[in-house]
XYZ file of C-alpha atoms in Angstrom:
423
model
C 72.243 102.591 130.074
C 72.776 106.156 128.923
C 73.230 108.751 131.639
C 72.787 112.352 130.491
C 74.725 115.339 131.782
C 76.961 113.538 134.256
C 79.469 115.719 136.083
C 82.889 114.047 136.156
C 86.455 114.830 137.166
C 89.107 113.451 134.838
C 91.802 111.596 136.765
C 94.290 110.928 133.984
C 94.821 110.574 130.258
C 94.565 106.973 129.052
C 96.722 105.081 126.597
C 94.316 105.824 123.750
C 94.351 109.534 124.483
C 91.006 109.572 126.259
C 90.228 111.140 129.629
C 89.520 108.603 132.378
C 87.071 109.352 135.199
C 85.582 107.341 138.037
C 81.843 107.016 137.509
C 79.159 105.485 139.741
C 79.585 102.087 138.080
C 83.316 102.134 137.371
C 85.745 103.836 135.038
C 84.419 105.967 132.175
C 86.554 106.792 129.128
C 85.836 110.169 127.537
C 87.658 111.137 124.315
C 88.963 114.722 124.066
C 88.846 115.322 127.847
C 92.148 116.044 129.600
C 93.565 115.136 132.994
C 92.311 117.175 136.005
C 89.405 118.718 134.109
C 85.874 118.939 135.445
C 83.473 118.139 132.644
C 79.902 117.331 131.745
C 79.629 114.067 129.812
C 76.995 111.757 128.429
C 77.885 108.293 129.704
C 76.900 104.933 128.225
C 78.448 102.297 130.459
C 82.214 102.758 130.297
C 82.037 105.037 127.258
C 81.479 108.749 127.539
C 80.932 111.659 125.191
C 82.273 115.063 126.144
C 79.473 117.646 126.363
C 81.122 120.583 128.119
C 84.380 121.439 129.861
C 83.545 123.230 133.120
C 87.078 123.585 134.458
C 89.708 123.260 131.733
C 93.171 121.874 132.284
C 95.938 124.483 132.385
C 97.538 122.351 129.649
C 94.553 122.703 127.308
C 95.195 124.539 124.027
C 93.046 125.163 120.973
C 93.025 122.451 118.287
C 94.651 123.459 115.010
C 92.328 121.390 112.795
C 88.690 122.336 112.333
C 87.760 118.674 111.907
C 89.199 117.667 115.287
C 86.801 115.527 117.348
C 84.771 114.751 114.215
C 87.547 113.045 112.281
C 88.872 109.978 114.066
C 92.436 110.466 112.898
C 93.816 112.478 115.845
C 93.102 111.617 119.463
C 95.040 114.462 121.103
C 95.347 117.975 119.669
C 94.343 120.094 122.663
C 97.225 119.095 124.962
C 100.206 121.447 125.194
C 103.427 120.216 123.599
C 105.358 119.563 126.817
C 102.480 117.690 128.461
C 101.868 115.726 125.274
C 105.519 114.634 125.135
C 105.439 113.560 128.791
C 102.199 111.600 128.271
C 103.574 109.751 125.282
C 106.872 108.984 127.008
C 104.923 107.688 130.008
C 103.001 105.256 127.777
C 106.305 103.459 127.243
C 107.538 103.826 130.831
C 104.332 102.395 132.306
C 104.294 99.472 129.887
C 107.850 98.581 130.940
C 106.909 98.881 134.614
C 103.925 96.557 134.134
C 106.315 94.046 132.552
C 108.498 94.209 135.660
C 111.345 96.102 133.999
C 113.338 98.998 135.425
C 114.629 100.753 132.335
C 115.140 104.460 131.808
C 112.941 105.940 129.095
C 114.486 108.892 127.282
C 112.548 111.991 126.287
C 110.231 111.665 123.308
C 111.889 112.349 119.958
C 109.693 114.355 117.576
C 109.983 112.654 114.172
C 106.917 114.163 112.522
C 109.105 116.120 110.116
C 107.057 117.713 107.340
C 104.196 115.297 107.953
C 102.945 111.863 107.035
C 103.797 110.588 103.593
C 101.093 107.927 103.480
C 97.424 107.693 104.333
C 94.483 105.377 103.841
C 91.373 107.193 102.705
C 88.003 105.484 102.990
C 85.188 105.853 100.471
C 81.471 105.171 100.883
C 78.579 105.908 98.537
C 75.272 107.705 98.932
C 72.883 108.044 95.980
C 75.697 107.307 93.545
C 78.042 109.943 94.965
C 81.372 108.970 96.516
C 82.274 110.360 99.912
C 86.012 110.003 100.534
C 88.044 110.993 103.566
C 88.797 109.606 107.009
C 86.288 107.851 109.228
C 84.470 109.755 111.925
C 85.437 109.039 115.521
C 83.711 105.867 116.843
C 81.779 105.304 113.602
C 82.297 104.182 110.018
C 80.843 107.430 108.670
C 83.099 109.442 106.383
C 84.375 112.903 107.258
C 85.017 114.816 104.054
C 87.635 117.544 104.338
C 89.531 120.019 102.217
C 93.005 119.179 103.544
C 94.638 117.325 106.433
C 97.275 119.373 108.303
C 99.235 116.321 109.479
C 99.948 115.137 105.920
C 103.185 116.068 104.162
C 103.060 118.632 101.317
C 103.832 115.765 98.929
C 100.365 114.379 99.788
C 98.535 117.581 98.811
C 96.890 116.032 95.746
C 96.205 112.655 97.326
C 92.628 113.288 98.429
C 91.385 114.806 95.123
C 92.768 111.785 93.286
C 91.211 109.398 95.817
C 87.806 111.063 95.441
C 87.815 110.805 91.667
C 89.017 107.192 91.709
C 86.267 106.318 94.187
C 83.642 108.062 92.056
C 84.742 106.042 89.036
C 83.735 102.858 90.893
C 80.468 104.183 92.315
C 78.335 101.716 90.339
C 79.570 98.858 92.532
C 78.507 100.637 95.760
C 81.329 98.748 97.534
C 83.242 100.494 100.339
C 86.803 101.286 99.305
C 90.088 101.733 101.107
C 92.508 103.870 99.111
C 96.127 103.649 100.250
C 98.215 106.568 99.007
C 101.982 106.808 99.459
C 104.121 109.777 98.441
C 107.321 108.575 96.774
C 110.289 110.341 95.200
C 108.562 110.150 91.814
C 104.958 110.872 92.759
C 101.910 109.312 94.397
C 101.547 105.534 94.520
C 97.917 104.413 94.959
C 96.486 100.986 95.759
C 92.714 100.406 95.781
C 91.185 97.788 98.058
C 87.607 96.627 98.549
C 86.197 96.583 95.030
C 87.645 93.300 93.821
C 88.423 92.732 90.119
C 87.541 95.626 87.819
C 86.088 95.436 84.313
C 87.992 96.511 81.224
C 85.866 99.653 80.988
C 86.496 100.522 84.655
C 90.202 99.856 84.176
C 90.389 102.277 81.268
C 88.565 104.912 83.292
C 90.839 104.432 86.318
C 93.932 104.634 84.095
C 92.659 107.878 82.582
C 92.170 109.359 86.065
C 95.646 108.226 87.123
C 97.146 109.990 84.128
C 95.100 113.155 84.688
C 96.280 113.310 88.327
C 99.847 112.459 87.345
C 100.025 109.443 89.647
C 103.260 107.486 89.572
C 101.412 104.162 89.813
C 97.885 102.865 90.301
C 97.056 99.353 91.500
C 93.944 97.440 92.465
C 94.397 94.925 95.279
C 98.114 94.886 94.483
C 97.595 94.284 90.760
C 99.189 97.134 88.812
C 96.816 98.954 86.452
C 99.315 101.535 85.197
C 102.853 102.666 85.990
C 103.580 106.142 84.670
C 106.859 106.356 86.625
C 108.482 103.862 88.957
C 107.445 104.946 92.497
C 110.871 104.733 94.102
C 112.009 105.403 97.668
C 115.523 106.293 98.803
C 116.882 104.051 101.565
C 120.472 104.883 102.320
C 122.412 104.505 99.077
C 119.722 102.328 97.521
C 116.541 103.181 95.605
C 113.676 100.786 96.340
C 110.705 100.092 94.089
C 108.169 98.844 96.654
C 105.319 96.510 95.762
C 101.842 98.099 95.869
C 100.648 98.644 99.438
C 104.008 97.766 100.990
C 104.621 98.745 104.619
C 106.548 101.984 105.018
C 107.343 104.190 107.999
C 104.749 106.952 108.230
C 107.136 109.890 107.911
C 110.491 110.343 106.219
C 111.831 111.874 109.419
C 110.634 108.868 111.417
C 112.368 106.459 109.078
C 115.616 108.430 109.220
C 115.600 108.638 113.015
C 114.829 104.937 113.471
C 117.389 103.869 110.865
C 120.103 106.085 112.337
C 119.521 104.617 115.803
C 119.537 101.050 114.468
C 122.807 101.608 112.597
C 124.426 103.274 115.597
C 123.474 100.392 117.910
C 124.723 97.801 115.396
C 127.948 99.657 114.598
C 130.946 97.354 114.601
C 128.981 94.272 113.616
C 130.218 92.487 110.500
C 127.278 90.115 109.934
C 123.725 91.140 110.854
C 120.309 89.464 110.680
C 117.384 91.794 109.982
C 114.186 90.085 111.148
C 110.835 91.311 109.744
C 112.917 93.238 107.221
C 110.142 94.344 104.854
C 111.424 96.324 101.875
C 114.766 97.024 103.548
C 114.291 100.095 105.731
C 117.142 98.944 107.969
C 118.853 96.220 105.906
C 119.820 98.534 103.050
C 121.394 101.013 105.454
C 123.106 98.359 107.577
C 124.658 96.983 104.377
C 126.814 100.097 104.217
C 129.088 98.508 106.840
C 128.077 94.835 107.262
C 126.786 91.717 105.520
C 123.044 91.468 106.071
C 120.660 88.510 105.957
C 117.070 89.791 105.690
C 114.082 87.647 106.693
C 110.398 88.358 106.132
C 107.181 86.567 105.168
C 106.257 88.956 102.338
C 107.902 87.676 99.162
C 107.175 90.805 97.122
C 108.810 93.021 99.747
C 111.899 90.807 99.854
C 112.164 90.845 96.071
C 112.113 94.658 96.116
C 114.796 94.642 98.831
C 117.013 92.206 96.931
C 116.787 94.205 93.690
C 117.605 97.453 95.482
C 120.665 95.965 97.198
C 122.687 95.796 93.978
C 124.397 99.117 94.572
C 128.163 99.700 94.411
C 129.651 100.039 97.867
C 127.077 97.954 99.727
C 128.020 94.692 101.399
C 126.240 91.480 100.429
C 122.523 91.343 101.264
C 120.574 88.083 101.149
C 116.788 87.905 101.384
C 114.963 84.812 102.638
C 111.215 84.253 102.916
C 110.291 82.915 106.342
C 107.320 83.054 108.688
C 109.068 84.144 111.866
C 105.903 83.651 113.909
C 105.564 79.944 113.196
C 109.231 79.252 112.429
C 111.405 81.747 114.285
C 115.120 81.820 113.644
C 116.601 79.240 116.033
C 119.482 79.981 118.433
C 121.886 77.771 116.501
C 121.011 79.599 113.271
C 121.919 82.907 114.893
C 125.412 81.851 116.011
C 126.915 83.434 112.870
C 125.599 86.918 113.654
C 127.266 89.752 115.539
C 123.929 91.556 115.826
C 120.230 90.948 115.172
C 117.702 93.679 114.351
C 114.202 92.739 115.474
C 111.244 94.836 114.198
C 108.016 92.802 114.405
C 104.461 94.043 113.742
C 102.319 95.584 116.497
C 101.632 92.254 118.210
C 105.346 91.645 118.671
C 106.831 88.168 118.254
C 107.147 86.325 121.541
C 108.450 83.085 120.009
C 111.218 84.875 118.153
C 112.038 86.796 121.336
C 112.351 83.473 123.184
C 114.721 82.181 120.514
C 116.800 85.343 120.782
C 116.845 85.026 124.573
C 118.273 81.507 124.210
C 120.892 82.588 121.662
C 124.448 83.852 122.044
C 123.968 86.915 119.794
C 125.974 89.745 121.418
C 123.613 92.581 120.394
C 119.865 92.656 119.737
C 118.373 95.916 118.465
C 114.628 95.869 119.163
C 112.224 98.176 117.347
C 108.470 98.287 117.912
C 105.364 100.376 117.299
C 103.531 99.044 120.363
C 104.568 99.706 123.956
C 102.869 96.634 125.420
C 104.350 94.081 123.020
C 107.752 95.804 123.185
C 107.720 95.524 126.983
C 106.728 91.849 126.858
C 109.444 90.971 124.341
C 111.991 93.079 126.248
C 111.167 91.172 129.425
C 111.793 87.887 127.586
C 115.195 89.134 126.429
C 116.150 90.367 129.907
C 115.084 87.088 131.515
C 117.304 85.333 128.979
C 120.399 87.267 129.992
C 120.245 90.506 128.005
C 120.306 93.942 129.516
C 119.670 97.500 128.437
C 119.856 100.717 130.376
C 117.609 102.916 128.240
C 114.958 102.798 125.561
C 113.953 105.679 123.315
C 110.410 106.649 122.244
C 110.047 108.198 118.802
C 106.957 110.085 117.648
C 106.095 109.942 113.962
C 102.331 109.698 114.569
C 101.904 113.083 116.204
C 98.564 113.680 117.986
C 97.832 109.938 118.250
C 98.613 107.327 120.926
C 100.962 105.462 118.557
C 104.642 105.570 119.476
C 107.751 103.920 118.050
C 110.274 102.458 120.491
C 113.874 101.381 120.087
C 116.214 99.692 122.512
C 119.615 97.997 122.309
C 119.989 94.775 124.315
C 123.434 93.355 125.019
C 124.199 89.950 126.449
C 125.563 90.144 129.984
C 127.614 86.957 129.684
C 127.698 83.797 127.662
C 124.644 81.720 128.349
C 124.771 77.956 129.044
C 123.285 75.925 126.220
C 120.850 74.167 128.540
C 118.883 77.433 128.847
C 117.781 77.024 125.249
C 115.047 74.796 126.690
C 113.132 78.043 127.162
C 111.976 77.411 123.597
C 110.121 74.219 124.566
C-alpha cells in the first residue's frame, strides 16, 4: 500500500547505501537519504522514495554527477568523504561481528585511481532507435548520458562505440549487454544478448569496430575482429584475456590487491592460487615462488598459462577445476607454503572448510563481499587460523561494493582427525 508524503527520520545508512527509517509497519529503505536526516518520503511497504529533505545531514554534500539518483550506477554520492569511508569500513566490521569474529578492520583504502576501466552498457530499442547507457535506479529503463565521471579516461570512447554497435543490431529488437574493457592496446568489446549474427550484420559490426578503432570485438565470446591484441600488464607478464574475462574494476584496485597478496605470501616457495582467473595474483606471485593456479574457466587459464612464459618468472601451472563441487583437499595442499583464496561474491564455504582442515601455514583471503568473507573467515578461525586485521579496499567508489583482504596464519599444527570437518 502506497503512503504519500510520510515524514520519517533516518536512523542509519544501510549496506546498500540506502537510508533506513522506522515506519508504522516496520523498517523502510529510502535510497539517497542519509543518516539522521528528517525527510518526506513516499512509502510502498518497506520501499521508499525520497521526496524532500527537511533537515539535511551535516555530512550531506552536492552530487558531482547530474545523472545521480536517475542512473542506478552510484548509490552514494552525497555523503562527505570521511563519513563515506567510515560507512564502508563499517560494512566489513559489522559483517565480521555478525559472524562472531573480533578482528580489527583497518581504514578504507581508496583504490579508485583514475577510474573504472570496464563497464557494462545496456541497450534497449524504441521505434528502431537504440538507447544505450546504464539502467535507471530500480527499473530496467535506460539512462542515456554524455559521459560517466567514474570511468577512466581510457573509457572515453566506450559509450559512443556501444551506441553505434547497438544501433547496428536494432532490427532484432533484442536487449543487449555491451561489456567494454580498456586495455593497454585499446577497447575490448563483447556483445551479449543478440545471439548469432548474420554475415551482413557481422560485416557491419566489423566496420564499426574499425571506425572506432576498437582493439577487439566479440559476440558472446566469439571473436568477430581483432585489430590489435587487447593485452593487460600483470607484473612482468602481458596477458591476452578471453572476451568478457573477469578483471578488477580499476588498475589501482588491482595493484593494491596484488601488492597486499604478494606481501602476505612473501617467503613462500610454492603457492596455490585458487579461483585464479587470468592470473591477477598468480603472475605476480611467480616473481618469487612456484605457483599452481586453479580455476573453472578454461579460457582464462589458457590465457594465464600463455602469459607465464616470461624470463625471470618461476614455474606456473594451470589446472581446470570446479572448486565449488571439488575443492582442493587438505592432503593436496600439504605441498604448499601458502594458499591464495579469491572466490566470487558468494564465497566458497566448502573450500574454506578444506583449508580449515589443512596444514597450510598461510592463507591469504580476498573477497568482494563482506558477508561471504566473514563466513569463510569464521570457518578458517574455527579450524585453527588466526588474523589480527583485515583491510577494506575501495575500487567501486560511490557504491556499497568493497574489496577485503586478510592474511590467516595457522596457530599450531592441527590434528588430522579434525579433517572430519569436511564430512
